[in-house]
Amino acid sequence: MGASNLLNKILFCFLAKSRRFRPLKQETDTVLLVHFAHIGDFVVWLDSARAYRALYPGKRIVLLCRRFKNISELAMRTGFFDEVLLVDDGWKRRIRSVLRMMGKRYDIVINTRLSRELQSDIFVLAPRSRERIAPSSDQTLLSEEWCRRSDAAYTRIIPCDGIRTMELIRNAQFIRGQGDDTFRAGLPVLPRAAEPKGLPKDFFAVCPGANNRANRWPPERFAAVIDVLTAEFKIPCVLVGQEESIGQRVLQASVDPKHILTWMGRTMQSEYVEVIRAAAFLLTNDTSAGHIAPAVRTPAVVIQPGWNYGRFFPYKTERAEDREWFPHSVSASMLCRGCGKDPTVNGNPVCIEQGVMRCVLEIGTHCVCDAVRALVHLPERDKGL
């Protein structure tokens, strides 16, 4: 058991038992939303986040998120939240953050994550509140035993579908379970920021990195596809993301690197979003970029691992007008596709080959090129954002 996981269990048990001695004695007219996730998960969640103003009229809406992969600037620009609070990683900082949150009071605390983890439960339990709400959790990050313990810490668990249902639909189910029967899942919308200077007038974007190393399609394959696309579409490629070393490997493997501009490691979060917005289309194996693209109405092809097929990709919403902006996902048609078990966390280690998921390595360059051609040859569309 890792030290961080052990600390989470100790804090969870302490806060769960001490809650009875820390009741909320006075209304605060404030709702706390706890959302611990990376930027891609946050963007997907924004569709349902827009509902909280209507669900809790007159209440002050506060968002609590992790400082790691800080999304506070993006969150405040949406107008959905009155305040954004950040908590720190690292065991010493985590304890300080818990102590700070124990001094706060909210009428309702809501854990918005469909894959709950003890760290988010801790920050639901820490403040004084009269109600604690969460969706039913899958077991991606919690064992069956700890999922039961987690459920018992809440005053209300709202049933939602399992991991094979698209995330936007599950988020909508959670909103309807809180009382808004009219809510329907749709594509999120990211507000505009200033476009970075120095971008070509016409270009396509490629994000070859990924937070999970095992998700990364080989840089040499990205280079081969970029060489084909720059020749066919007569526009340059802009590499985006934070992993500069991967960008260098793409450049080294390209037979015509003069048509590739690397912005990897050069963009802040808002600039990263705006590069994707300005692109003619996006090619990526990073799920965050794959979720940002439809939120800024940029056509996208996403190279997808097979274990979570159906959850994040292919896209589904409950509004017919969204379909033209769904990203196109490319995944290997393996018998185990959609198994629901991340091989880097709780799946079969045999599914990893040379540090990369076998279902990612099974995807060939010709499939990706064909997916881009099919996407880009659609009639030109007005983003309307």
XYZ file of N, CA, C and O in Angstrom, residues 9-119:
444
model
N -6.746 6.740 3.586
C -7.603 5.858 4.366
C -7.688 6.311 5.823
O -8.772 6.283 6.435
N -6.572 6.738 6.380
C -6.569 7.219 7.763
C -7.431 8.473 7.890
O -8.260 8.594 8.803
N -7.245 9.415 6.975
C -8.018 10.654 7.024
C -9.500 10.376 6.807
O -10.360 10.979 7.476
N -9.818 9.484 5.885
C -11.216 9.142 5.627
C -11.867 8.582 6.892
O -12.969 9.012 7.281
N -11.221 7.629 7.531
C -11.796 7.010 8.732
C -11.967 8.035 9.855
O -12.995 8.051 10.543
N -10.979 8.894 10.035
C -11.070 9.926 11.073
C -12.223 10.886 10.810
O -13.038 11.173 11.706
N -12.335 11.370 9.580
C -13.369 12.355 9.259
C -14.757 11.726 9.287
O -15.727 12.366 9.714
N -14.877 10.475 8.829
C -16.179 9.796 8.846
C -16.685 9.626 10.275
O -17.883 9.795 10.554
N -15.792 9.298 11.208
C -16.210 9.073 12.598
C -16.424 10.378 13.353
O -17.245 10.446 14.277
N -15.692 11.418 12.990
C -15.790 12.681 13.732
C -16.920 13.581 13.248
O -17.215 14.596 13.880
N -17.595 13.215 12.141
C -18.623 14.090 11.581
C -19.758 14.346 12.571
O -20.294 15.444 12.626
N -20.123 13.338 13.341
C -21.243 13.499 14.272
C -20.974 14.579 15.319
O -21.908 15.120 15.905
N -19.708 14.875 15.565
C -19.350 15.878 16.552
C -19.159 17.258 15.928
O -18.820 18.209 16.629
N -19.390 17.350 14.608
C -19.192 18.632 13.914
C -20.418 18.951 13.050
O -20.324 19.070 11.830
N -21.578 19.109 13.657
C -22.791 19.389 12.864
C -22.794 20.823 12.343
O -22.105 21.699 12.878
N -23.571 21.049 11.279
C -23.777 22.405 10.778
C -24.929 23.012 11.555
O -26.061 22.523 11.502
N -24.680 24.102 12.288
C -25.691 24.675 13.161
C -26.426 25.850 12.530
O -27.472 26.261 13.034
N -25.906 26.380 11.446
C -26.513 27.558 10.836
C -26.406 27.480 9.311
O -25.382 27.057 8.780
N -27.475 27.852 8.597
C -27.479 27.836 7.136
C -26.425 28.805 6.589
O -26.189 29.873 7.152
N -25.823 28.425 5.470
C -24.783 29.269 4.869
C -25.159 29.792 3.484
O -24.477 30.658 2.945
N -26.226 29.222 2.876
C -26.614 29.556 1.499
C -25.463 29.329 0.518
O -25.287 30.083 -0.453
N -24.676 28.295 0.768
C -23.520 27.989 -0.075
C -23.476 26.489 -0.370
O -23.729 25.675 0.515
N -23.175 26.167 -1.629
C -23.019 24.782 -2.066
C -21.579 24.590 -2.508
O -21.031 25.397 -3.267
N -20.949 23.508 -2.038
C -19.584 23.183 -2.442
C -19.617 22.020 -3.424
O -20.179 20.959 -3.130
N -18.999 22.204 -4.590
C -18.851 21.147 -5.587
C -17.409 20.671 -5.559
O -16.480 21.464 -5.766
N -17.200 19.395 -5.290
C -15.856 18.829 -5.259
C -15.624 18.095 -6.578
O -16.354 17.159 -6.910
N -14.602 18.554 -7.317
C -14.316 17.918 -8.609
C -12.809 17.782 -8.760
O -12.116 18.734 -9.114
N -12.290 16.590 -8.474
C -10.862 16.311 -8.615
C -10.650 15.542 -9.915
O -11.013 14.363 -10.014
N -10.076 16.201 -10.915
C -9.892 15.532 -12.198
C -8.912 16.329 -13.037
O -8.572 17.472 -12.722
N -8.469 15.722 -14.130
C -7.632 16.422 -15.095
C -8.512 17.296 -15.978
O -9.748 17.229 -15.945
N -7.876 18.094 -16.827
C -8.607 19.086 -17.609
C -9.641 18.443 -18.525
O -10.747 18.975 -18.689
N -9.333 17.291 -19.123
C -10.296 16.658 -20.026
C -11.568 16.250 -19.318
O -12.678 16.498 -19.798
N -11.426 15.601 -18.143
C -12.599 15.216 -17.357
C -13.379 16.454 -16.924
O -14.611 16.441 -16.885
N -12.646 17.523 -16.591
C -13.297 18.769 -16.185
C -14.127 19.347 -17.325
O -15.265 19.787 -17.120
N -13.565 19.344 -18.537
C -14.289 19.885 -19.689
C -15.568 19.095 -19.940
O -16.634 19.673 -20.172
N -15.492 17.768 -19.886
C -16.690 16.940 -20.072
C -17.727 17.267 -19.001
O -18.930 17.356 -19.279
N -17.281 17.456 -17.769
C -18.196 17.737 -16.654
C -18.865 19.103 -16.782
O -19.966 19.320 -16.248
N -18.241 20.043 -17.509
C -18.796 21.397 -17.596
C -20.209 21.426 -18.160
O -20.986 22.336 -17.845
N -20.555 20.455 -18.998
C -21.921 20.426 -19.511
C -22.924 20.324 -18.370
O -23.945 21.021 -18.365
N -22.674 19.470 -17.401
C -23.601 19.337 -16.271
C -23.377 20.419 -15.218
O -24.302 20.766 -14.477
N -22.163 20.981 -15.163
C -21.893 22.042 -14.174
C -22.781 23.266 -14.399
O -23.115 23.979 -13.445
N -23.197 23.476 -15.651
C -24.053 24.627 -15.940
C -25.409 24.533 -15.251
O -26.127 25.531 -15.118
N -25.767 23.337 -14.783
C -27.096 23.136 -14.200
C -27.193 23.557 -12.740
O -28.310 23.716 -12.222
N -26.072 23.736 -12.063
C -26.136 23.945 -10.615
C -26.741 25.283 -10.220
O -27.334 25.412 -9.144
N -26.620 26.286 -11.047
C -27.272 27.580 -10.752
C -28.785 27.397 -10.650
O -29.436 27.959 -9.768
N -29.345 26.609 -11.585
C -30.789 26.390 -11.576
C -31.197 25.408 -10.480
O -32.278 25.547 -9.889
N -30.347 24.425 -10.210
C -30.666 23.446 -9.172
C -30.713 24.077 -7.794
O -31.535 23.700 -6.950
N -29.836 25.033 -7.545
C -29.724 25.649 -6.217
C -29.788 27.167 -6.347
O -28.811 27.876 -6.121
N -30.963 27.690 -6.744
C -31.101 29.133 -6.958
C -30.869 29.910 -5.666
O -31.284 29.495 -4.591
N -30.167 31.017 -5.802
C -29.891 31.863 -4.641
C -28.720 31.408 -3.802
O -28.314 32.113 -2.872
N -28.169 30.246 -4.131
C -27.030 29.732 -3.380
C -25.723 30.201 -4.021
O -25.622 30.370 -5.234
N -24.727 30.373 -3.200
C -23.385 30.656 -3.682
C -22.743 29.319 -4.068
O -22.740 28.373 -3.277
N -22.210 29.226 -5.292
C -21.641 27.982 -5.804
C -20.112 28.069 -5.740
O -19.497 28.936 -6.379
N -19.520 27.170 -4.971
C -18.067 27.142 -4.797
C -17.535 25.830 -5.369
O -18.090 24.758 -5.107
N -16.472 25.918 -6.146
C -15.833 24.729 -6.729
C -14.529 24.454 -5.994
O -13.713 25.364 -5.787
N -14.324 23.203 -5.612
C -13.079 22.769 -4.993
C -12.377 21.806 -5.945
O -12.949 20.792 -6.356
N -11.132 22.120 -6.311
C -10.373 21.262 -7.216
C -8.913 21.213 -6.779
O -8.493 21.949 -5.889
N -8.156 20.334 -7.402
C -6.754 20.165 -7.038
C -5.882 21.211 -7.723
O -6.144 21.614 -8.861
N -4.829 21.637 -7.013
C -3.898 22.600 -7.608
C -3.128 21.973 -8.769
O -2.761 22.646 -9.720
N -2.884 20.664 -8.689
C -2.232 19.964 -9.786
C -3.129 20.027 -11.015
O -4.322 19.752 -10.933
N -2.564 20.397 -12.145
C -3.365 20.612 -13.361
C -4.451 21.660 -13.093
O -5.640 21.470 -13.392
N -4.045 22.771 -12.508
C -4.955 23.817 -12.052
C -5.892 24.292 -13.171
O -5.453 24.776 -14.204
N -7.206 24.153 -12.957
C -8.191 24.582 -13.953
C -8.993 25.791 -13.455
O -10.052 26.100 -13.994
N -8.475 26.491 -12.429
C -9.259 27.556 -11.799
C -9.562 28.705 -12.761
O -10.673 29.246 -12.766
N -8.584 29.109 -13.590
C -8.825 30.209 -14.531
C -9.919 29.828 -15.523
O -10.839 30.608 -15.795
N -9.814 28.633 -16.053
C -10.818 28.137 -16.996
C -12.185 28.069 -16.327
O -13.206 28.453 -16.917
N -12.230 27.597 -15.086
C -13.492 27.464 -14.364
C -14.154 28.824 -14.148
O -15.370 28.979 -14.351
N -13.394 29.814 -13.751
C -13.983 31.131 -13.464
C -14.497 31.810 -14.730
O -15.466 32.567 -14.684
N -13.877 31.532 -15.881
C -14.338 32.152 -17.121
C -15.678 31.601 -17.585
O -16.350 32.211 -18.405
N -16.082 30.455 -17.076
C -17.374 29.898 -17.477
C -18.546 30.661 -16.872
O -19.651 30.628 -17.411
N -18.334 31.296 -15.720
C -19.424 31.971 -15.019
C -20.301 31.025 -14.214
O -21.311 31.449 -13.638
N -19.940 29.756 -14.123
C -20.756 28.780 -13.400
C -20.499 28.799 -11.891
O -21.303 28.256 -11.122
N -19.391 29.404 -11.474
C -18.981 29.320 -10.070
C -18.708 30.717 -9.517
O -18.214 31.597 -10.221
N -19.021 30.890 -8.236
C -18.733 32.159 -7.578
C -17.313 32.211 -7.017
O -16.760 33.289 -6.821
N -16.750 31.050 -6.763
C -15.419 30.985 -6.178
C -14.800 29.627 -6.514
O -15.517 28.628 -6.645
N -13.491 29.603 -6.678
C -12.761 28.351 -6.887
C -11.707 28.225 -5.797
O -10.889 29.124 -5.603
N -11.745 27.114 -5.079
C -10.761 26.818 -4.044
C -9.838 25.708 -4.533
O -10.277 24.789 -5.222
N -8.559 25.789 -4.156
C -7.578 24.800 -4.574
C -7.027 24.059 -3.367
O -6.789 24.657 -2.316
N -6.837 22.751 -3.519
C -6.174 21.962 -2.484
C -4.899 21.374 -3.070
O -4.795 21.149 -4.284
N -3.927 21.137 -2.204
C -2.598 20.724 -2.637
C -2.400 19.224 -2.550
O -3.002 18.551 -1.711
N -1.520 18.711 -3.413
C -1.091 17.326 -3.332
C 0.142 17.235 -2.429
O 0.686 18.234 -1.991
N 0.589 16.031 -2.210
C 1.683 15.828 -1.269
C 1.110 15.680 0.133
O 0.203 16.419 0.522
N 1.623 14.700 0.916
C 0.919 14.343 2.155
C 0.900 15.476 3.168
O -0.115 15.696 3.855
N 1.967 16.261 3.316
C 1.963 17.364 4.280
C 0.967 18.442 3.866
O 0.188 18.936 4.686
N 0.990 18.793 2.599
C 0.074 19.809 2.096
C -1.366 19.321 2.148
O -2.291 20.107 2.398
N -1.566 18.034 1.909
C -2.913 17.479 1.970
C -3.494 17.612 3.373
O -4.659 17.980 3.550
N -2.699 17.314 4.371
C -3.168 17.437 5.755
C -3.516 18.884 6.065
O -4.551 19.174 6.685
N -2.670 19.816 5.635
C -2.961 21.239 5.865
C -4.256 21.646 5.159
O -5.054 22.418 5.704
N -4.444 21.140 3.934
C -5.666 21.468 3.195
C -6.902 20.904 3.898
O -7.946 21.571 3.960
N -6.800 19.696 4.439
C -7.917 19.102 5.172
C -8.241 19.924 6.409
O -9.413 20.223 6.691
N -7.229 20.331 7.147
C -7.448 21.140 8.348
C -8.107 22.465 7.989
O -8.999 22.948 8.705
N -7.678 23.051 6.871
C -8.283 24.311 6.434
C -9.753 24.116 6.073
O -10.614 24.934 6.430
N -10.060 23.010 5.364
C -11.438 22.753 4.967
C -12.314 22.388 6.161
O -13.529 22.612 6.136
N -11.740 21.836 7.215
C -12.523 21.511 8.410
C -13.083 22.764 9.075
O -14.067 22.688 9.813
N -12.487 23.890 8.794
C -12.986 25.144 9.345
C -14.064 25.805 8.509
O -14.577 26.863 8.888
N -14.443 25.190 7.386
C -15.436 25.789 6.495
C -16.797 25.125 6.673
O -16.903 23.997 7.168
N -17.848 25.849 6.237
C -19.233 25.389 6.405
C -20.011 25.588 5.106
O -19.923 26.654 4.490
N -20.768 24.566 4.718
C -21.595 24.630 3.513
C -22.908 23.922 3.794
O -22.943 22.923 4.521
N -23.984 24.399 3.185
C -25.270 23.708 3.331
C -25.200 22.311 2.720
O -25.654 21.333 3.307
N -24.638 22.231 1.511
C -24.579 20.974 0.775
C -23.177 20.836 0.192
O -22.609 21.802 -0.331
N -22.620 19.641 0.285
C -21.351 19.328 -0.384
C -21.620 18.195 -1.369
O -22.202 17.171 -1.002
N -21.198 18.393 -2.621
C -21.490 17.430 -3.689
C -20.190 16.947 -4.306
O -19.386 17.746 -4.786
N -19.981 15.636 -4.269
C -18.875 15.034 -4.995
C -19.371 14.731 -6.398
O -20.254 13.895 -6.586
N -18.817 15.397 -7.385
C -19.356 15.319 -8.744
C -18.715 14.227 -9.589
O -19.122 14.010 -10.733
N -17.732 13.509 -9.047
C -16.977 12.538 -9.838
C -17.666 11.184 -9.890
O -18.046 10.626 -8.868
N -17.773 10.652 -11.097
C -18.395 9.347 -11.304
C -17.454 8.201 -10.937
O -17.907 7.100 -10.651
N -16.156 8.459 -10.974
C -15.158 7.515 -10.464
C -14.598 8.119 -9.184
O -13.594 8.840 -9.210
N -15.275 7.848 -8.080
C -14.844 8.463 -6.825
C -13.522 7.858 -6.368
O -13.169 6.744 -6.699
N -12.802 8.610 -5.570
C -11.580 8.163 -4.926
C -11.589 8.714 -3.507
O -12.288 9.688 -3.210
N -10.829 8.098 -2.612
C -10.862 8.504 -1.208
C -10.422 9.942 -1.015
O -10.913 10.629 -0.126
N -9.509 10.413 -1.854
C -9.038 11.783 -1.673
C -10.159 12.791 -1.874
O -10.255 13.780 -1.152
